[in-house]
mmCIF file of C-alpha atoms in Angstrom:
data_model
loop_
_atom_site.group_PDB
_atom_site.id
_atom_site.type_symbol
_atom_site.label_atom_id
_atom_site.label_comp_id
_atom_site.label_asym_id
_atom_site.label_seq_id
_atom_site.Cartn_x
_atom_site.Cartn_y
_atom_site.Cartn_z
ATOM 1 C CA UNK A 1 90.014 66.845 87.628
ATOM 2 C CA UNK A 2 92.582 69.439 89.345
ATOM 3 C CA UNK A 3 93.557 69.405 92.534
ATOM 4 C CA UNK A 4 95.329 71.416 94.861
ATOM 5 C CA UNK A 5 97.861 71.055 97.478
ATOM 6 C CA UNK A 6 98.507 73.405 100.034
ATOM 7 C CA UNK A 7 101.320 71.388 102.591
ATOM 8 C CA UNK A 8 101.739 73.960 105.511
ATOM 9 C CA UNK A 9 98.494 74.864 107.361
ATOM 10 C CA UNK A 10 100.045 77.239 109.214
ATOM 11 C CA UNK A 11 103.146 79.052 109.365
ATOM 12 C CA UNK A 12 104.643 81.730 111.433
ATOM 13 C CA UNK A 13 107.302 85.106 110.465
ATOM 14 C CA UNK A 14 108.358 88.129 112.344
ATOM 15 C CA UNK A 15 107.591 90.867 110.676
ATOM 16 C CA UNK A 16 110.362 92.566 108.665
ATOM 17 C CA UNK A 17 111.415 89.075 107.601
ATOM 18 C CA UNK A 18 110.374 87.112 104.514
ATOM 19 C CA UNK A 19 108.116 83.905 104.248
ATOM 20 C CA UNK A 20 107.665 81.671 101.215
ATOM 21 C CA UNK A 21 104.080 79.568 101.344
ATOM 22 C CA UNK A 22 104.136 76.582 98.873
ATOM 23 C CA UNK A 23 101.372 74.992 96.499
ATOM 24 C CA UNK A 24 101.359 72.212 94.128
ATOM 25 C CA UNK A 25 98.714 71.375 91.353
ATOM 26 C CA UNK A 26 97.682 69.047 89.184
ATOM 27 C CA UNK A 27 96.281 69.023 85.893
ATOM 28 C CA UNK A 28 96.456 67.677 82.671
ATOM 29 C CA UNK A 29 95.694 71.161 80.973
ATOM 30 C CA UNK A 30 97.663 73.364 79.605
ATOM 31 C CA UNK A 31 96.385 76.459 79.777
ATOM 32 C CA UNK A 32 95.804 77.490 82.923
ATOM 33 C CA UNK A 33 95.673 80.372 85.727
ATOM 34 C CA UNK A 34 97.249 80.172 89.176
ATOM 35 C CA UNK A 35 96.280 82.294 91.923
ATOM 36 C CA UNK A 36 96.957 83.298 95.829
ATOM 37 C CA UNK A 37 93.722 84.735 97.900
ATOM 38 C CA UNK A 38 94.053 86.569 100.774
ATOM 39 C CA UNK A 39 91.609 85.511 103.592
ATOM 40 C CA UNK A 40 92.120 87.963 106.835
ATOM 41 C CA UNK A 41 89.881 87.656 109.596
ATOM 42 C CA UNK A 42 87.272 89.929 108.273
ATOM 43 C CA UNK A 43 86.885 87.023 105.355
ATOM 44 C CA UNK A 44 86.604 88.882 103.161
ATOM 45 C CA UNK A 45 88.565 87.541 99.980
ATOM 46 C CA UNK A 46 91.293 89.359 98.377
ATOM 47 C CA UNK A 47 93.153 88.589 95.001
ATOM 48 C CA UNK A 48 97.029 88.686 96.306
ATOM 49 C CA UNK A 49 98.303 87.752 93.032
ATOM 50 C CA UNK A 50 97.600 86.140 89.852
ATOM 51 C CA UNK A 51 99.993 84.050 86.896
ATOM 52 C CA UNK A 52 99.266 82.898 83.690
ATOM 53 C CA UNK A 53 100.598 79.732 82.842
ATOM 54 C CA UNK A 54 101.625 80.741 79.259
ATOM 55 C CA UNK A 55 104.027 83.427 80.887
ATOM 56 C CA UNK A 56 107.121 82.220 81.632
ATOM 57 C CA UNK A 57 108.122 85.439 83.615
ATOM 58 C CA UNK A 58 106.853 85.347 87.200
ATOM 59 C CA UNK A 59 104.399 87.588 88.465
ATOM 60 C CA UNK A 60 105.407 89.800 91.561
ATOM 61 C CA UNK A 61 103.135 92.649 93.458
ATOM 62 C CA UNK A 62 104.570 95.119 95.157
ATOM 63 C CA UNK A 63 105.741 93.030 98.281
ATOM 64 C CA UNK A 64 104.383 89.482 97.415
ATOM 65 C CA UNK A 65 106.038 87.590 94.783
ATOM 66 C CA UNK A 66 105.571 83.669 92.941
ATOM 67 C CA UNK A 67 108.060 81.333 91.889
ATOM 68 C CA UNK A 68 106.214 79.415 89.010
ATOM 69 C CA UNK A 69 107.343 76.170 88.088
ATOM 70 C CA UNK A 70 105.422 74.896 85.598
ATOM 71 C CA UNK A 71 106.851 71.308 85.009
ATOM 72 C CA UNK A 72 106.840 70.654 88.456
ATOM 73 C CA UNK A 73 103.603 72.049 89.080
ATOM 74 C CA UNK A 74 104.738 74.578 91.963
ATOM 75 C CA UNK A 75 103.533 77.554 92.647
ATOM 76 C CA UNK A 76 104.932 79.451 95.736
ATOM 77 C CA UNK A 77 103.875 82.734 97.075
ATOM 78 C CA UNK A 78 106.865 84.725 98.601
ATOM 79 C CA UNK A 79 105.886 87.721 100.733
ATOM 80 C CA UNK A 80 108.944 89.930 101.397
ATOM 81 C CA UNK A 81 109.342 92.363 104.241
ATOM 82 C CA UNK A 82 106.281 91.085 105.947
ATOM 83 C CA UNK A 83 103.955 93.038 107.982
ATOM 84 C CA UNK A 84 101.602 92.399 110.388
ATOM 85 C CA UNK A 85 98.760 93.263 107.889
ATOM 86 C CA UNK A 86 99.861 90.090 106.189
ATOM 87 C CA UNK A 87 98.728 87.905 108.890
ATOM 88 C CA UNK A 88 95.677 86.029 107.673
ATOM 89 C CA UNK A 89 94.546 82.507 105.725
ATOM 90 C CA UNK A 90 96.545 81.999 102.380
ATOM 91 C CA UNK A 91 94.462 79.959 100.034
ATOM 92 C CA UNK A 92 96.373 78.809 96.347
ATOM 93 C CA UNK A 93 93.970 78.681 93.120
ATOM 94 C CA UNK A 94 93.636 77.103 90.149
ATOM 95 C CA UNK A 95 91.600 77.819 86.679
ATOM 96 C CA UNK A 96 91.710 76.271 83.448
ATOM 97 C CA UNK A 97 91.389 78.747 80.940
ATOM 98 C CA UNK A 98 87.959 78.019 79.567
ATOM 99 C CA UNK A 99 85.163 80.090 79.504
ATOM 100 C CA UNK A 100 82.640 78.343 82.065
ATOM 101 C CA UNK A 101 85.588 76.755 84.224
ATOM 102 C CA UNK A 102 85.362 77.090 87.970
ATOM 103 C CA UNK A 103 88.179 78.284 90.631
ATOM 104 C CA UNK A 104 89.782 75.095 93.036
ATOM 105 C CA UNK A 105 91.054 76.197 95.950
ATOM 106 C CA UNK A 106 93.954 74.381 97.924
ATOM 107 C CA UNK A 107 93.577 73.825 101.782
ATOM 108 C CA UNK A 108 94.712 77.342 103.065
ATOM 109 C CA UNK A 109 97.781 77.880 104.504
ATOM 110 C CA UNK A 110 97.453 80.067 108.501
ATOM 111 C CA UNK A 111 100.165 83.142 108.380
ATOM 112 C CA UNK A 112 100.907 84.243 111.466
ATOM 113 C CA UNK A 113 102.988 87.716 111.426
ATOM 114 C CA UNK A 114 104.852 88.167 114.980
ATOM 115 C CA UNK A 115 106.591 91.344 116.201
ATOM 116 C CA UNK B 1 86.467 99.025 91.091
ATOM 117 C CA UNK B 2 84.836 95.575 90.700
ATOM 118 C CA UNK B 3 82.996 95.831 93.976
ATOM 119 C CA UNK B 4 80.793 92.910 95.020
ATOM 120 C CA UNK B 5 78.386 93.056 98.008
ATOM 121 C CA UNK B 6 76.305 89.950 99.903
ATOM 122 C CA UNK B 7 73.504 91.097 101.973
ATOM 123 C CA UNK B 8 72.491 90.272 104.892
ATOM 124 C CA UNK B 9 76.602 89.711 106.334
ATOM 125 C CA UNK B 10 75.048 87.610 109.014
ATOM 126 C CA UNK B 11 71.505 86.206 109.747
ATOM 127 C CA UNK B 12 70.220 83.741 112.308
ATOM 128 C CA UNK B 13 66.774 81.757 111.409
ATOM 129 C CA UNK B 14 64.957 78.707 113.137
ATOM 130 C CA UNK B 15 64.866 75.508 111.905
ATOM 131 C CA UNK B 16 62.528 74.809 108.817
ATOM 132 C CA UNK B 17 62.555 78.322 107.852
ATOM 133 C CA UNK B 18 63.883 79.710 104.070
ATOM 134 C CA UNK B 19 66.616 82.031 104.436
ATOM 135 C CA UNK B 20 67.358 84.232 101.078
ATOM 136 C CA UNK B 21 70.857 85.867 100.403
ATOM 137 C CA UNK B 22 71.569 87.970 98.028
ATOM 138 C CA UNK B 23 75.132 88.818 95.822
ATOM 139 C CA UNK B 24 75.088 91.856 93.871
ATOM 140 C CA UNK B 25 77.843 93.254 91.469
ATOM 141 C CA UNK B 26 77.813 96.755 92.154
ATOM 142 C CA UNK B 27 80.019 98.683 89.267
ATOM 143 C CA UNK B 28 80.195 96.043 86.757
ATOM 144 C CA UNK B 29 77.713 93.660 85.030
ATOM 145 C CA UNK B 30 78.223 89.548 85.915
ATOM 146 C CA UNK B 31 77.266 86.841 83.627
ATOM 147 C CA UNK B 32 78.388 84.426 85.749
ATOM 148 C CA UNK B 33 78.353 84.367 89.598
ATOM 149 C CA UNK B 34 79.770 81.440 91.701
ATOM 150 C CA UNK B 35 78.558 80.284 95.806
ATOM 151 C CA UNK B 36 80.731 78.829 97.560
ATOM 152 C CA UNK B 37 80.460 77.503 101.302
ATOM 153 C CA UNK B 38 83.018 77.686 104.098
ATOM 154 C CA UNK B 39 82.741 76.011 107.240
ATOM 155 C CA UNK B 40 85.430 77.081 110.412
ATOM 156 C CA UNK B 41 88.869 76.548 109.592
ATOM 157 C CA UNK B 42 88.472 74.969 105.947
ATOM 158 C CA UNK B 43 88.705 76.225 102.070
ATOM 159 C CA UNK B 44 86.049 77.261 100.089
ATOM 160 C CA UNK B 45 83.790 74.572 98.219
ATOM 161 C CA UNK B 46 82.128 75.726 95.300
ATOM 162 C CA UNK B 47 78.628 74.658 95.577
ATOM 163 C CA UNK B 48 76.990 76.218 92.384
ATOM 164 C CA UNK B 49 77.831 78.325 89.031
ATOM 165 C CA UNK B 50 75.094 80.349 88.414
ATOM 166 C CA UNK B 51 74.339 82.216 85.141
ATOM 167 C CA UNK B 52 72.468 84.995 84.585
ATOM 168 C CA UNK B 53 69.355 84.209 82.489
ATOM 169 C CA UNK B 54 69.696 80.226 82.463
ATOM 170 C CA UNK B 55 69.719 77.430 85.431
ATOM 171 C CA UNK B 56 72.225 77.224 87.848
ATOM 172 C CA UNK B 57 74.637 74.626 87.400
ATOM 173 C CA UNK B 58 75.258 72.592 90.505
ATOM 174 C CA UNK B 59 78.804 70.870 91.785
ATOM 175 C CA UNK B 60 78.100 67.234 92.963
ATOM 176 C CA UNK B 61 76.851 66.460 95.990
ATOM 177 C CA UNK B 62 75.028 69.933 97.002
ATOM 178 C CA UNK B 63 71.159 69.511 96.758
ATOM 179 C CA UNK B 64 69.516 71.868 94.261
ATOM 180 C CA UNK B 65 65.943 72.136 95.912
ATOM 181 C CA UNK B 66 67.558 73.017 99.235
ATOM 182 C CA UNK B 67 69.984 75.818 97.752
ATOM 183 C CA UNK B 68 67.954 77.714 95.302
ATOM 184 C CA UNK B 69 69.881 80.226 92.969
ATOM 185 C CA UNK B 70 68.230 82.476 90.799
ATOM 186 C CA UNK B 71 70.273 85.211 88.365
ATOM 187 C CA UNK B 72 67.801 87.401 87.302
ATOM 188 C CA UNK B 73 69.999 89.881 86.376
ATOM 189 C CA UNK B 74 73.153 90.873 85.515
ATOM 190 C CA UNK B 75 74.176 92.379 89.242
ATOM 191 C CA UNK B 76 72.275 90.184 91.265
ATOM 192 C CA UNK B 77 71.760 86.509 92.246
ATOM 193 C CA UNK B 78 70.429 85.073 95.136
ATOM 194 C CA UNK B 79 70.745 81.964 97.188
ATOM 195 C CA UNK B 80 67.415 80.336 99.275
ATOM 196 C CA UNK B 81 68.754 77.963 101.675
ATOM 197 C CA UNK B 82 65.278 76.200 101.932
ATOM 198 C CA UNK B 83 63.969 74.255 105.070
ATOM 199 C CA UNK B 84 67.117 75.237 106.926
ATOM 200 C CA UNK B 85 68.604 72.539 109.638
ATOM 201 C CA UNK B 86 71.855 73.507 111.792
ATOM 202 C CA UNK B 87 73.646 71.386 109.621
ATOM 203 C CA UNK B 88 73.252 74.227 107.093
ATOM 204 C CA UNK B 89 75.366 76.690 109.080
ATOM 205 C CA UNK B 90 78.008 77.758 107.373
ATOM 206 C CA UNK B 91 79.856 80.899 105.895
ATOM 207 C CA UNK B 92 78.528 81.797 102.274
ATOM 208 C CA UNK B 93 80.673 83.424 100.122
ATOM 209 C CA UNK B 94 79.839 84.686 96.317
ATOM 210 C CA UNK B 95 82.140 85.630 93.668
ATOM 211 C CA UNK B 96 81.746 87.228 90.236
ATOM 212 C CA UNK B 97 83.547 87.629 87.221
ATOM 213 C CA UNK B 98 83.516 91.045 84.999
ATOM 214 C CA UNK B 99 83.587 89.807 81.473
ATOM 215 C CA UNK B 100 84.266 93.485 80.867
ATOM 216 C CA UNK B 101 87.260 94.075 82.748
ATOM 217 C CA UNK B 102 90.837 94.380 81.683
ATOM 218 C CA UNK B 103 91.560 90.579 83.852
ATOM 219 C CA UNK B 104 88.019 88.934 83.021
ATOM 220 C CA UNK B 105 89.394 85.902 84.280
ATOM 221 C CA UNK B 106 89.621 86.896 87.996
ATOM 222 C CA UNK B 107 86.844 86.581 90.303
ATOM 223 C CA UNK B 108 85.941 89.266 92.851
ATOM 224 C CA UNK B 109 84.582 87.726 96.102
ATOM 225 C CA UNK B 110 81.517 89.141 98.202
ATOM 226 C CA UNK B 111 82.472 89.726 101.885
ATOM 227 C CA UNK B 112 80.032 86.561 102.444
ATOM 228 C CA UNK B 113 77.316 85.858 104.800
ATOM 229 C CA UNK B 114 77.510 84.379 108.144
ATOM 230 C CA UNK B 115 74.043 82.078 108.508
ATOM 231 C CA UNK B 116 73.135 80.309 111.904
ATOM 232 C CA UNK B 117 70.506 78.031 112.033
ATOM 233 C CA UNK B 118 69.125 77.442 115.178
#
């Protein structure tokens, strides 16, 4: 079974400045997708960014950016030049690359954006 | 794109009544939608995979006579919370994937449904 660990439930940046949120897995596959949702307080779910765990490369959008250490199991979520938009629930996915296979969701990680 | 809707966004029953929600896909075509449940403060726990023209298939734990799913088609599925107790309040949230689409492997989420049982 995979799990996920999300180790800061909340955290707190000025805006302008940049905040890293970290997220550890575990899994005995090898094939795999990682994945940061975006949970502001409308709850409504939002895709933030996605990796594939046969890329080496890391994935980066626009602002937000992951540092994907496979042999370590680390995924970290990087948001750069944060803005108060930002300020919402971070929650770290993973999903093994079968067909029928599910999402599992770490804890969620509370961003607070300050001025 | 990939737009998925939950209706109703909030509802409020009595006790021992069925409440129905319903997840619809509405510019792409789902094989496969996933509920999930979300109470204050915590993640989301997947409760059921449900597949469009077969059974659900239920995660551990979550009773399938009290959380009827039902994919009739290939926008829509529904979830029947059945003889509904306050301990059923909760935030549901669906998700679908879009076999079609250029990152099939990424869910879209529903803006979920806020249900109070009273």
């Amino acid at each position: 079974a995979q799990t996920v660990t999300q180790s800061q439930p909340e955290m707190s940046v000025q805006e302008a400045e940049t905040v890293t949120l970290s997220c550890t897995y575990d899994t005995s596959e090898n094939n795999y997708y990682l994945f940061w949702y975006k949970q502001p307080p409308s709850r409504q779910m939002i895709l933030v960014i996605r990796q594939e765990a046969y890329k080496q490369q890391n994935a980066t959008e626009n602002r937000f950016s992951v540092n994907f250490q496979k042999a370590a199991k680390s995924f970290s979520l990087k948001i750069s030049d944060s803005q108060l938009g930002d300020t919402a629930m971070y929650f770290c996915a993973f999903r093994w690359a079968g067909t029928a296979s599910k999402l599992t969701f770490g804890t969620g990680t509370r961003l607070q954006v300050t001025l | 794109g990939a737009v998925v809707s939950q209706h109703p966004s909030w509802v409020i029953c009595k006790s021992g009544t069925s409440v129905k929600i319903e997840c619809r896909s509405l510019d792409f075509q789902a094989t496969t939608m996933f509920w999930y449940r979300q109470f204050p403060k915590q993640s989301l726990m997947l409760m059921a995979t449900s597949n469009e023209g077969s059974k659900a298939t239920y995660e551990q734990g979550v009773e399938k006579d009290k959380f009827l799913i039902n994919h009739a088609s290939l926008t829509l599925s529904t979830l029947t919370v059945t003889s509904a107790h306050p301990e059923d309040s909760s935030f549901y949230i669906c998700s679908a994937r879009d076999l079609e689409d250029r990152d099939p492997d990424t869910q879209y989420f529903g803006p979920g449904t806020r249900l109070t049982v009273l």
